[in-house]
GROMACS .gro file of C-alpha atoms in nm:
model
  474
    1UNK     CA    1   0.000   0.000   0.000
    2UNK     CA    2   0.141   0.337  -0.100
    3UNK     CA    3   0.038   0.698  -0.059
    4UNK     CA    4  -0.140   0.882  -0.343
    5UNK     CA    5   0.066   1.022  -0.629
    6UNK     CA    6   0.182   1.377  -0.541
    7UNK     CA    7   0.007   1.635  -0.756
    8UNK     CA    8   0.125   1.989  -0.672
    9UNK     CA    9   0.247   2.192  -0.969
   10UNK     CA   10   0.502   2.467  -0.924
   11UNK     CA   11   0.298   2.731  -1.111
   12UNK     CA   12  -0.011   2.702  -0.888
   13UNK     CA   13  -0.090   2.898  -0.574
   14UNK     CA   14  -0.058   2.580  -0.365
   15UNK     CA   15   0.277   2.501  -0.523
   16UNK     CA   16   0.413   2.850  -0.460
   17UNK     CA   17   0.278   2.848  -0.105
   18UNK     CA   18   0.437   2.512  -0.028
   19UNK     CA   19   0.768   2.636  -0.164
   20UNK     CA   20   0.739   2.953   0.046
   21UNK     CA   21   0.683   2.752   0.364
   22UNK     CA   22   0.981   2.524   0.298
   23UNK     CA   23   1.215   2.808   0.203
   24UNK     CA   24   1.127   3.030   0.501
   25UNK     CA   25   1.159   2.736   0.740
   26UNK     CA   26   1.502   2.643   0.605
   27UNK     CA   27   1.595   3.011   0.617
   28UNK     CA   28   1.535   3.018   0.994
   29UNK     CA   29   1.773   2.728   1.050
   30UNK     CA   30   2.038   2.858   0.810
   31UNK     CA   31   2.018   3.207   0.961
   32UNK     CA   32   2.085   3.073   1.311
   33UNK     CA   33   2.367   2.849   1.194
   34UNK     CA   34   2.551   3.133   1.018
   35UNK     CA   35   2.517   3.409   1.277
   36UNK     CA   36   2.551   3.238   1.615
   37UNK     CA   37   2.932   3.253   1.602
   38UNK     CA   38   2.919   3.624   1.519
   39UNK     CA   39   2.703   3.682   1.829
   40UNK     CA   40   2.931   3.496   2.071
   41UNK     CA   41   3.154   3.788   2.181
   42UNK     CA   42   2.855   4.014   2.255
   43UNK     CA   43   2.644   3.759   2.438
   44UNK     CA   44   2.953   3.637   2.621
   45UNK     CA   45   3.031   3.987   2.748
   46UNK     CA   46   2.670   4.060   2.845
   47UNK     CA   47   2.609   3.727   3.023
   48UNK     CA   48   2.957   3.690   3.171
   49UNK     CA   49   3.016   3.366   2.981
   50UNK     CA   50   3.324   3.147   2.999
   51UNK     CA   51   3.474   2.969   2.701
   52UNK     CA   52   3.287   2.655   2.808
   53UNK     CA   53   2.959   2.850   2.809
   54UNK     CA   54   3.026   2.970   2.454
   55UNK     CA   55   3.109   2.616   2.348
   56UNK     CA   56   2.781   2.484   2.488
   57UNK     CA   57   2.588   2.768   2.326
   58UNK     CA   58   2.702   2.631   1.990
   59UNK     CA   59   2.719   2.263   2.080
   60UNK     CA   60   2.391   2.227   2.268
   61UNK     CA   61   2.216   2.300   1.939
   62UNK     CA   62   2.448   2.086   1.725
   63UNK     CA   63   2.425   1.791   1.964
   64UNK     CA   64   2.046   1.765   1.937
   65UNK     CA   65   2.049   1.823   1.563
   66UNK     CA   66   2.315   1.559   1.496
   67UNK     CA   67   2.155   1.301   1.724
   68UNK     CA   68   1.790   1.339   1.624
   69UNK     CA   69   1.780   1.454   1.260
   70UNK     CA   70   1.737   1.096   1.134
   71UNK     CA   71   1.458   1.036   1.385
   72UNK     CA   72   1.289   1.359   1.273
   73UNK     CA   73   1.266   1.229   0.917
   74UNK     CA   74   1.128   0.894   1.035
   75UNK     CA   75   0.864   1.067   1.249
   76UNK     CA   76   0.745   1.258   0.943
   77UNK     CA   77   0.718   0.936   0.741
   78UNK     CA   78   0.509   0.773   1.012
   79UNK     CA   79   0.292   1.050   1.157
   80UNK     CA   80   0.266   1.291   0.865
   81UNK     CA   81   0.531   1.509   0.710
   82UNK     CA   82   0.337   1.835   0.734
   83UNK     CA   83   0.242   1.764   1.095
   84UNK     CA   84   0.598   1.697   1.211
   85UNK     CA   85   0.723   1.988   1.001
   86UNK     CA   86   0.477   2.226   1.172
   87UNK     CA   87   0.564   2.091   1.516
   88UNK     CA   88   0.930   2.152   1.436
   89UNK     CA   89   0.865   2.508   1.318
   90UNK     CA   90   0.662   2.600   1.627
   91UNK     CA   91   0.908   2.425   1.859
   92UNK     CA   92   1.202   2.605   1.695
   93UNK     CA   93   1.028   2.943   1.719
   94UNK     CA   94   0.937   2.902   2.088
   95UNK     CA   95   1.291   2.790   2.170
   96UNK     CA   96   1.428   3.088   1.973
   97UNK     CA   97   1.224   3.329   2.184
   98UNK     CA   98   1.353   3.158   2.499
   99UNK     CA   99   1.709   3.203   2.368
  100UNK     CA  100   1.646   3.574   2.315
  101UNK     CA  101   1.496   3.616   2.663
  102UNK     CA  102   1.775   3.426   2.845
  103UNK     CA  103   1.921   3.615   3.140
  104UNK     CA  104   2.207   3.378   3.206
  105UNK     CA  105   2.423   3.125   3.028
  106UNK     CA  106   2.242   2.827   3.180
  107UNK     CA  107   1.908   2.950   3.045
  108UNK     CA  108   2.059   3.021   2.704
  109UNK     CA  109   2.224   2.678   2.676
  110UNK     CA  110   1.901   2.502   2.778
  111UNK     CA  111   1.706   2.702   2.520
  112UNK     CA  112   1.965   2.621   2.252
  113UNK     CA  113   1.928   2.250   2.330
  114UNK     CA  114   1.551   2.284   2.285
  115UNK     CA  115   1.610   2.478   1.963
  116UNK     CA  116   1.826   2.196   1.828
  117UNK     CA  117   1.551   1.945   1.900
  118UNK     CA  118   1.307   2.160   1.703
  119UNK     CA  119   1.559   2.189   1.424
  120UNK     CA  120   1.587   1.808   1.408
  121UNK     CA  121   1.213   1.794   1.330
  122UNK     CA  122   1.219   2.092   1.096
  123UNK     CA  123   1.534   2.028   0.891
  124UNK     CA  124   1.436   1.699   0.721
  125UNK     CA  125   1.073   1.814   0.695
  126UNK     CA  126   1.146   2.121   0.482
  127UNK     CA  127   1.278   1.900   0.202
  128UNK     CA  128   1.058   1.595   0.251
  129UNK     CA  129   0.735   1.797   0.208
  130UNK     CA  130   0.862   1.909  -0.133
  131UNK     CA  131   0.966   1.557  -0.229
  132UNK     CA  132   0.629   1.415  -0.124
  133UNK     CA  133   0.401   1.696  -0.246
  134UNK     CA  134   0.515   1.796  -0.595
  135UNK     CA  135   0.433   1.615  -0.915
  136UNK     CA  136   0.737   1.421  -1.043
  137UNK     CA  137   0.762   1.651  -1.344
  138UNK     CA  138   0.799   1.958  -1.118
  139UNK     CA  139   0.983   1.802  -0.824
  140UNK     CA  140   1.335   1.867  -0.950
  141UNK     CA  141   1.258   2.230  -1.027
  142UNK     CA  142   1.091   2.282  -0.689
  143UNK     CA  143   1.388   2.136  -0.502
  144UNK     CA  144   1.622   2.349  -0.714
  145UNK     CA  145   1.431   2.667  -0.625
  146UNK     CA  146   1.433   2.564  -0.258
  147UNK     CA  147   1.808   2.498  -0.263
  148UNK     CA  148   1.887   2.822  -0.445
  149UNK     CA  149   1.677   3.052  -0.229
  150UNK     CA  150   1.778   2.872   0.090
  151UNK     CA  151   2.137   2.933  -0.017
  152UNK     CA  152   2.062   3.302  -0.062
  153UNK     CA  153   1.930   3.312   0.294
  154UNK     CA  154   2.256   3.155   0.408
  155UNK     CA  155   2.453   3.426   0.228
  156UNK     CA  156   2.234   3.704   0.373
  157UNK     CA  157   2.248   3.558   0.724
  158UNK     CA  158   2.582   3.708   0.833
  159UNK     CA  159   2.483   4.052   0.697
  160UNK     CA  160   2.139   4.051   0.862
  161UNK     CA  161   2.267   3.898   1.184
  162UNK     CA  162   2.562   4.132   1.214
  163UNK     CA  163   2.337   4.432   1.152
  164UNK     CA  164   2.087   4.315   1.417
  165UNK     CA  165   2.366   4.262   1.670
  166UNK     CA  166   2.517   4.607   1.611
  167UNK     CA  167   2.192   4.802   1.574
  168UNK     CA  168   1.982   4.628   1.841
  169UNK     CA  169   2.122   4.333   2.037
  170UNK     CA  170   2.241   3.976   1.993
  171UNK     CA  171   1.897   3.874   2.120
  172UNK     CA  172   1.739   3.978   1.791
  173UNK     CA  173   1.911   3.702   1.595
  174UNK     CA  174   1.670   3.476   1.783
  175UNK     CA  175   1.364   3.703   1.794
  176UNK     CA  176   1.370   3.740   1.414
  177UNK     CA  177   1.263   3.375   1.391
  178UNK     CA  178   0.920   3.448   1.539
  179UNK     CA  179   0.767   3.640   1.244
  180UNK     CA  180   0.930   3.394   1.003
  181UNK     CA  181   0.773   3.104   1.190
  182UNK     CA  182   0.430   3.267   1.185
  183UNK     CA  183   0.455   3.306   0.807
  184UNK     CA  184   0.563   2.942   0.769
  185UNK     CA  185   0.276   2.812   0.982
  186UNK     CA  186   0.015   3.017   0.795
  187UNK     CA  187   0.153   2.909   0.456
  188UNK     CA  188   0.177   2.543   0.558
  189UNK     CA  189  -0.177   2.530   0.698
  190UNK     CA  190  -0.311   2.697   0.386
  191UNK     CA  191  -0.118   2.516   0.111
  192UNK     CA  192   0.104   2.225   0.219
  193UNK     CA  193  -0.074   1.889   0.173
  194UNK     CA  194  -0.032   1.618   0.435
  195UNK     CA  195   0.162   1.309   0.331
  196UNK     CA  196   0.309   1.001   0.495
  197UNK     CA  197   0.458   0.667   0.405
  198UNK     CA  198   0.148   0.451   0.443
  199UNK     CA  199   0.344   0.130   0.504
  200UNK     CA  200   0.547   0.293   0.781
  201UNK     CA  201   0.237   0.450   0.936
  202UNK     CA  202   0.065   0.109   0.935
  203UNK     CA  203   0.353  -0.108   1.060
  204UNK     CA  204   0.568   0.144   1.246
  205UNK     CA  205   0.877  -0.064   1.170
  206UNK     CA  206   1.102   0.122   0.928
  207UNK     CA  207   1.367   0.348   1.082
  208UNK     CA  208   1.161   0.456   1.383
  209UNK     CA  209   1.423   0.412   1.650
  210UNK     CA  210   1.385   0.629   1.960
  211UNK     CA  211   1.626   0.418   2.165
  212UNK     CA  212   1.893   0.444   1.897
  213UNK     CA  213   1.854   0.821   1.878
  214UNK     CA  214   1.874   0.854   2.257
  215UNK     CA  215   2.188   0.640   2.274
  216UNK     CA  216   2.345   0.841   1.992
  217UNK     CA  217   2.272   1.165   2.177
  218UNK     CA  218   2.408   1.025   2.503
  219UNK     CA  219   2.725   0.904   2.332
  220UNK     CA  220   2.793   1.237   2.165
  221UNK     CA  221   2.688   1.428   2.476
  222UNK     CA  222   2.915   1.236   2.711
  223UNK     CA  223   3.222   1.283   2.493
  224UNK     CA  224   3.139   1.648   2.429
  225UNK     CA  225   3.093   1.719   2.802
  226UNK     CA  226   3.430   1.561   2.879
  227UNK     CA  227   3.611   1.766   2.615
  228UNK     CA  228   3.452   2.093   2.726
  229UNK     CA  229   3.485   2.033   3.100
  230UNK     CA  230   3.838   1.893   3.098
  231UNK     CA  231   4.023   2.231   3.089
  232UNK     CA  232   3.852   2.347   3.408
  233UNK     CA  233   3.839   2.020   3.602
  234UNK     CA  234   4.139   1.832   3.465
  235UNK     CA  235   4.154   1.523   3.248
  236UNK     CA  236   4.165   1.290   3.551
  237UNK     CA  237   3.875   1.443   3.743
  238UNK     CA  238   3.585   1.212   3.829
  239UNK     CA  239   3.315   1.402   3.631
  240UNK     CA  240   3.532   1.402   3.316
  241UNK     CA  241   3.621   1.034   3.347
  242UNK     CA  242   3.259   0.941   3.413
  243UNK     CA  243   3.135   1.140   3.115
  244UNK     CA  244   3.391   0.967   2.890
  245UNK     CA  245   3.281   0.629   3.026
  246UNK     CA  246   2.912   0.709   2.970
  247UNK     CA  247   2.978   0.845   2.622
  248UNK     CA  248   3.183   0.546   2.507
  249UNK     CA  249   2.940   0.296   2.663
  250UNK     CA  250   2.640   0.467   2.500
  251UNK     CA  251   2.817   0.471   2.163
  252UNK     CA  252   2.894   0.099   2.194
  253UNK     CA  253   2.533   0.025   2.290
  254UNK     CA  254   2.415   0.230   1.992
  255UNK     CA  255   2.625   0.019   1.753
  256UNK     CA  256   2.504  -0.305   1.916
  257UNK     CA  257   2.139  -0.199   1.900
  258UNK     CA  258   2.155  -0.088   1.537
  259UNK     CA  259   2.328  -0.414   1.436
  260UNK     CA  260   2.061  -0.615   1.617
  261UNK     CA  261   1.775  -0.433   1.448
  262UNK     CA  262   1.919  -0.475   1.100
  263UNK     CA  263   1.734  -0.290   0.825
  264UNK     CA  264   1.465  -0.183   1.073
  265UNK     CA  265   1.717   0.034   1.256
  266UNK     CA  266   1.743   0.409   1.232
  267UNK     CA  267   2.090   0.351   1.086
  268UNK     CA  268   2.127   0.009   0.918
  269UNK     CA  269   2.485  -0.090   0.994
  270UNK     CA  270   2.501  -0.289   0.671
  271UNK     CA  271   2.564   0.043   0.499
  272UNK     CA  272   2.915   0.042   0.643
  273UNK     CA  273   2.997  -0.276   0.454
  274UNK     CA  274   3.069  -0.027   0.176
  275UNK     CA  275   3.425   0.089   0.237
  276UNK     CA  276   3.355   0.393   0.021
  277UNK     CA  277   3.052   0.495   0.229
  278UNK     CA  278   3.251   0.457   0.551
  279UNK     CA  279   3.548   0.653   0.417
  280UNK     CA  280   3.328   0.934   0.287
  281UNK     CA  281   3.161   0.977   0.625
  282UNK     CA  282   3.493   0.986   0.810
  283UNK     CA  283   3.602   1.244   0.552
  284UNK     CA  284   3.282   1.439   0.625
  285UNK     CA  285   3.351   1.448   1.000
  286UNK     CA  286   3.709   1.566   0.941
  287UNK     CA  287   3.626   1.841   0.690
  288UNK     CA  288   3.327   1.977   0.878
  289UNK     CA  289   3.526   1.968   1.202
  290UNK     CA  290   3.774   2.202   1.034
  291UNK     CA  291   3.488   2.425   0.912
  292UNK     CA  292   3.321   2.435   1.255
  293UNK     CA  293   3.643   2.510   1.442
  294UNK     CA  294   3.747   2.777   1.192
  295UNK     CA  295   3.417   2.969   1.200
  296UNK     CA  296   3.399   2.949   1.582
  297UNK     CA  297   3.745   3.100   1.634
  298UNK     CA  298   3.745   3.346   1.345
  299UNK     CA  299   3.429   3.529   1.456
  300UNK     CA  300   3.553   3.573   1.813
  301UNK     CA  301   3.905   3.670   1.704
  302UNK     CA  302   3.797   3.933   1.451
  303UNK     CA  303   3.584   4.109   1.713
  304UNK     CA  304   3.789   4.070   2.031
  305UNK     CA  305   4.141   4.106   1.887
  306UNK     CA  306   4.118   4.276   1.546
  307UNK     CA  307   3.843   4.506   1.675
  308UNK     CA  308   3.582   4.463   1.403
  309UNK     CA  309   3.210   4.515   1.449
  310UNK     CA  310   2.964   4.225   1.438
  311UNK     CA  311   2.841   4.339   1.096
  312UNK     CA  312   3.190   4.356   0.947
  313UNK     CA  313   3.273   4.018   1.099
  314UNK     CA  314   2.956   3.868   0.954
  315UNK     CA  315   3.037   4.003   0.610
  316UNK     CA  316   3.392   3.867   0.622
  317UNK     CA  317   3.292   3.514   0.523
  318UNK     CA  318   3.016   3.605   0.274
  319UNK     CA  319   3.248   3.543  -0.026
  320UNK     CA  320   3.288   3.185   0.093
  321UNK     CA  321   2.910   3.133   0.083
  322UNK     CA  322   2.882   3.301  -0.257
  323UNK     CA  323   3.150   3.069  -0.396
  324UNK     CA  324   2.953   2.770  -0.267
  325UNK     CA  325   2.633   2.898  -0.429
  326UNK     CA  326   2.796   2.974  -0.763
  327UNK     CA  327   3.048   2.693  -0.786
  328UNK     CA  328   2.887   2.384  -0.631
  329UNK     CA  329   2.708   2.276  -0.948
  330UNK     CA  330   3.030   2.312  -1.147
  331UNK     CA  331   3.221   2.112  -0.888
  332UNK     CA  332   2.954   1.843  -0.907
  333UNK     CA  333   2.986   1.834  -1.287
  334UNK     CA  334   3.365   1.807  -1.257
  335UNK     CA  335   3.335   1.513  -1.018
  336UNK     CA  336   3.090   1.344  -1.255
  337UNK     CA  337   3.353   1.364  -1.533
  338UNK     CA  338   3.673   1.279  -1.347
  339UNK     CA  339   3.543   1.102  -1.037
  340UNK     CA  340   3.531   1.229  -0.677
  341UNK     CA  341   3.891   1.150  -0.577
  342UNK     CA  342   4.047   1.454  -0.745
  343UNK     CA  343   3.816   1.727  -0.603
  344UNK     CA  344   3.801   1.559  -0.261
  345UNK     CA  345   4.182   1.551  -0.250
  346UNK     CA  346   4.261   1.893  -0.397
  347UNK     CA  347   3.976   2.082  -0.225
  348UNK     CA  348   4.093   2.026   0.135
  349UNK     CA  349   4.452   2.117   0.042
  350UNK     CA  350   4.338   2.452  -0.102
  351UNK     CA  351   4.116   2.513   0.202
  352UNK     CA  352   4.407   2.434   0.437
  353UNK     CA  353   4.622   2.689   0.253
  354UNK     CA  354   4.351   2.949   0.315
  355UNK     CA  355   4.351   2.876   0.689
  356UNK     CA  356   4.728   2.903   0.710
  357UNK     CA  357   4.704   3.246   0.543
  358UNK     CA  358   4.438   3.356   0.791
  359UNK     CA  359   4.664   3.268   1.085
  360UNK     CA  360   4.859   3.584   1.001
  361UNK     CA  361   4.566   3.824   1.055
  362UNK     CA  362   4.660   4.083   1.319
  363UNK     CA  363   4.503   4.394   1.481
  364UNK     CA  364   4.453   4.665   1.223
  365UNK     CA  365   4.435   4.409   0.943
  366UNK     CA  366   4.292   4.509   0.607
  367UNK     CA  367   4.000   4.297   0.491
  368UNK     CA  368   4.105   4.313   0.125
  369UNK     CA  369   4.469   4.216   0.164
  370UNK     CA  370   4.480   4.019   0.491
  371UNK     CA  371   4.143   3.842   0.530
  372UNK     CA  372   3.985   3.809   0.185
  373UNK     CA  373   4.264   3.601   0.021
  374UNK     CA  374   4.244   3.334   0.291
  375UNK     CA  375   3.863   3.333   0.289
  376UNK     CA  376   3.862   3.295  -0.090
  377UNK     CA  377   4.107   3.005  -0.080
  378UNK     CA  378   3.906   2.834   0.192
  379UNK     CA  379   3.585   2.894  -0.005
  380UNK     CA  380   3.730   2.754  -0.327
  381UNK     CA  381   3.849   2.444  -0.142
  382UNK     CA  382   3.514   2.391   0.028
  383UNK     CA  383   3.331   2.441  -0.302
  384UNK     CA  384   3.534   2.161  -0.458
  385UNK     CA  385   3.428   1.932  -0.174
  386UNK     CA  386   3.059   1.982  -0.093
  387UNK     CA  387   2.872   1.873  -0.406
  388UNK     CA  388   3.104   1.582  -0.498
  389UNK     CA  389   3.090   1.458  -0.138
  390UNK     CA  390   2.709   1.458  -0.127
  391UNK     CA  391   2.677   1.289  -0.465
  392UNK     CA  392   2.937   1.025  -0.376
  393UNK     CA  393   2.769   0.939  -0.044
  394UNK     CA  394   2.438   0.878  -0.222
  395UNK     CA  395   2.602   0.679  -0.501
  396UNK     CA  396   2.791   0.458  -0.255
  397UNK     CA  397   2.474   0.283  -0.133
  398UNK     CA  398   2.166   0.123  -0.284
  399UNK     CA  399   1.896   0.365  -0.397
  400UNK     CA  400   1.655   0.237  -0.131
  401UNK     CA  401   1.894   0.364   0.137
  402UNK     CA  402   1.945   0.707  -0.022
  403UNK     CA  403   1.737   0.885   0.242
  404UNK     CA  404   1.906   0.733   0.545
  405UNK     CA  405   2.252   0.770   0.384
  406UNK     CA  406   2.191   1.140   0.319
  407UNK     CA  407   2.054   1.188   0.671
  408UNK     CA  408   2.350   1.014   0.832
  409UNK     CA  409   2.595   1.218   0.628
  410UNK     CA  410   2.415   1.534   0.743
  411UNK     CA  411   2.443   1.413   1.103
  412UNK     CA  412   2.813   1.334   1.049
  413UNK     CA  413   2.876   1.691   0.934
  414UNK     CA  414   2.703   1.828   1.246
  415UNK     CA  415   2.897   1.589   1.468
  416UNK     CA  416   3.224   1.705   1.313
  417UNK     CA  417   3.150   2.068   1.399
  418UNK     CA  418   3.031   1.966   1.745
  419UNK     CA  419   3.349   1.775   1.830
  420UNK     CA  420   3.576   2.047   1.690
  421UNK     CA  421   3.416   2.323   1.897
  422UNK     CA  422   3.439   2.096   2.202
  423UNK     CA  423   3.800   1.983   2.152
  424UNK     CA  424   3.989   2.279   2.004
  425UNK     CA  425   3.982   2.509   2.310
  426UNK     CA  426   4.122   2.217   2.512
  427UNK     CA  427   4.394   2.154   2.255
  428UNK     CA  428   4.502   2.520   2.235
  429UNK     CA  429   4.467   2.598   2.606
  430UNK     CA  430   4.179   2.849   2.592
  431UNK     CA  431   3.984   2.845   2.920
  432UNK     CA  432   3.772   3.065   3.145
  433UNK     CA  433   3.734   3.415   3.004
  434UNK     CA  434   4.055   3.388   2.802
  435UNK     CA  435   3.864   3.478   2.485
  436UNK     CA  436   3.847   3.835   2.623
  437UNK     CA  437   4.227   3.855   2.662
  438UNK     CA  438   4.393   3.954   2.333
  439UNK     CA  439   4.724   3.776   2.383
  440UNK     CA  440   4.564   3.452   2.502
  441UNK     CA  441   4.302   3.453   2.227
  442UNK     CA  442   4.563   3.528   1.958
  443UNK     CA  443   4.771   3.228   2.066
  444UNK     CA  444   4.462   3.005   2.074
  445UNK     CA  445   4.334   3.131   1.736
  446UNK     CA  446   4.660   3.056   1.558
  447UNK     CA  447   4.683   2.714   1.717
  448UNK     CA  448   4.322   2.632   1.634
  449UNK     CA  449   4.364   2.724   1.267
  450UNK     CA  450   4.677   2.511   1.250
  451UNK     CA  451   4.481   2.215   1.389
  452UNK     CA  452   4.200   2.280   1.139
  453UNK     CA  453   4.448   2.293   0.851
  454UNK     CA  454   4.593   1.964   0.972
  455UNK     CA  455   4.247   1.808   0.974
  456UNK     CA  456   4.192   1.919   0.616
  457UNK     CA  457   4.525   1.775   0.503
  458UNK     CA  458   4.435   1.449   0.679
  459UNK     CA  459   4.105   1.448   0.491
  460UNK     CA  460   4.288   1.501   0.163
  461UNK     CA  461   4.512   1.203   0.237
  462UNK     CA  462   4.210   0.990   0.325
  463UNK     CA  463   4.040   1.082  -0.003
  464UNK     CA  464   4.352   1.014  -0.207
  465UNK     CA  465   4.388   0.664  -0.060
  466UNK     CA  466   4.031   0.540  -0.009
  467UNK     CA  467   3.791   0.735  -0.232
  468UNK     CA  468   3.713   0.608  -0.579
  469UNK     CA  469   3.438   0.652  -0.837
  470UNK     CA  470   3.118   0.487  -0.708
  471UNK     CA  471   2.983   0.200  -0.917
  472UNK     CA  472   2.712   0.296  -1.165
  473UNK     CA  473   2.468   0.030  -1.046
  474UNK     CA  474   2.414   0.040  -0.668
   0.00000   0.00000   0.00000
């Protein structure tokens, strides 16, 4: 038994309304992901935050998103994609308001964790409603419009967020989500049709795995807590050792549970029988760890050491986003011709060169001669990676596992950023309120970018050795 054939056409009012809902919803998530790092120095100063508090402000959100994004997609399949999408939008908006109203770091971190849970429902839903609602003849165009305009919102995010922070307050990067959410809810209720996988709704068996998601979150959370807490408590302190033990045990239980459940698991472990799929996901963790660590440190450094405003800091990385928007399709076409190994090897090397250039940025630096060259190199390298990586992950597994493979790769990218933001301050010795001390932050910034460049070079080596052209028939 299958659900009815989707029938929305892109030129109708319902088609345009459904697109509007999906694009605005994605825009909320992309806006938050691009501007939160820019806001860290301001909210840290106002709330008296430590480095650990700033890390949890970023990682509380990423932890929930990485752990539950696969479950969010499965919930939509079972209970209705529009329903779960709307719950995610409302949840995300309420949590955003709580973030903006936070009067202390504990309140802000708790609200960010709630926001990440809402994002895990919203993120897969914004695409799945398009996939399930549009007629096959219009589906590709609809997804293309969604991807293009969502990318524009990503590019505008640093500009809008930086302006809000300078003109009003860091709190407004969260409050801005409320009117967007209202527009999404109204559009979805008016135009988005409900859809579900009828077989999943009837049997409840395919990839609906609450225990697996909880164990994944506990595993990531335990390891993240240990990395963030270790500088203050010491590597041998009881809370740090216990959190490592809990994290490793939960991760082991997650693997055991998913193996036992087979293809009914949230993450069928048979996927990892493909050496290419496994290598590509390790590569994803490494590259996105470098991206997450770089953006975390650069935003704080440019404001607290170089002395730039939030708006100027937000605009600093816009060329990188523009390169991704303009060049990703060309990079995908290149990989289709020559295979993924070349772009996945060369791209990280170019990006690493950009980070090594950016290590030399000092107070009084010129954007055009000191910052832009490194940002452009990093952007070119990342552009060579993103589209070929996504296409290769999907091609490495059978078509029937395309959804779960894409979702896991998305989670792997979030986990990479999560672990980098947790580990890098420990590795470079940045603790307490050291991010407010220019000399200490400068030392940490240069060390962090060196680590990130090393990660990228390691990813390039991994791609050169293990990545090959996926087979045509999977």
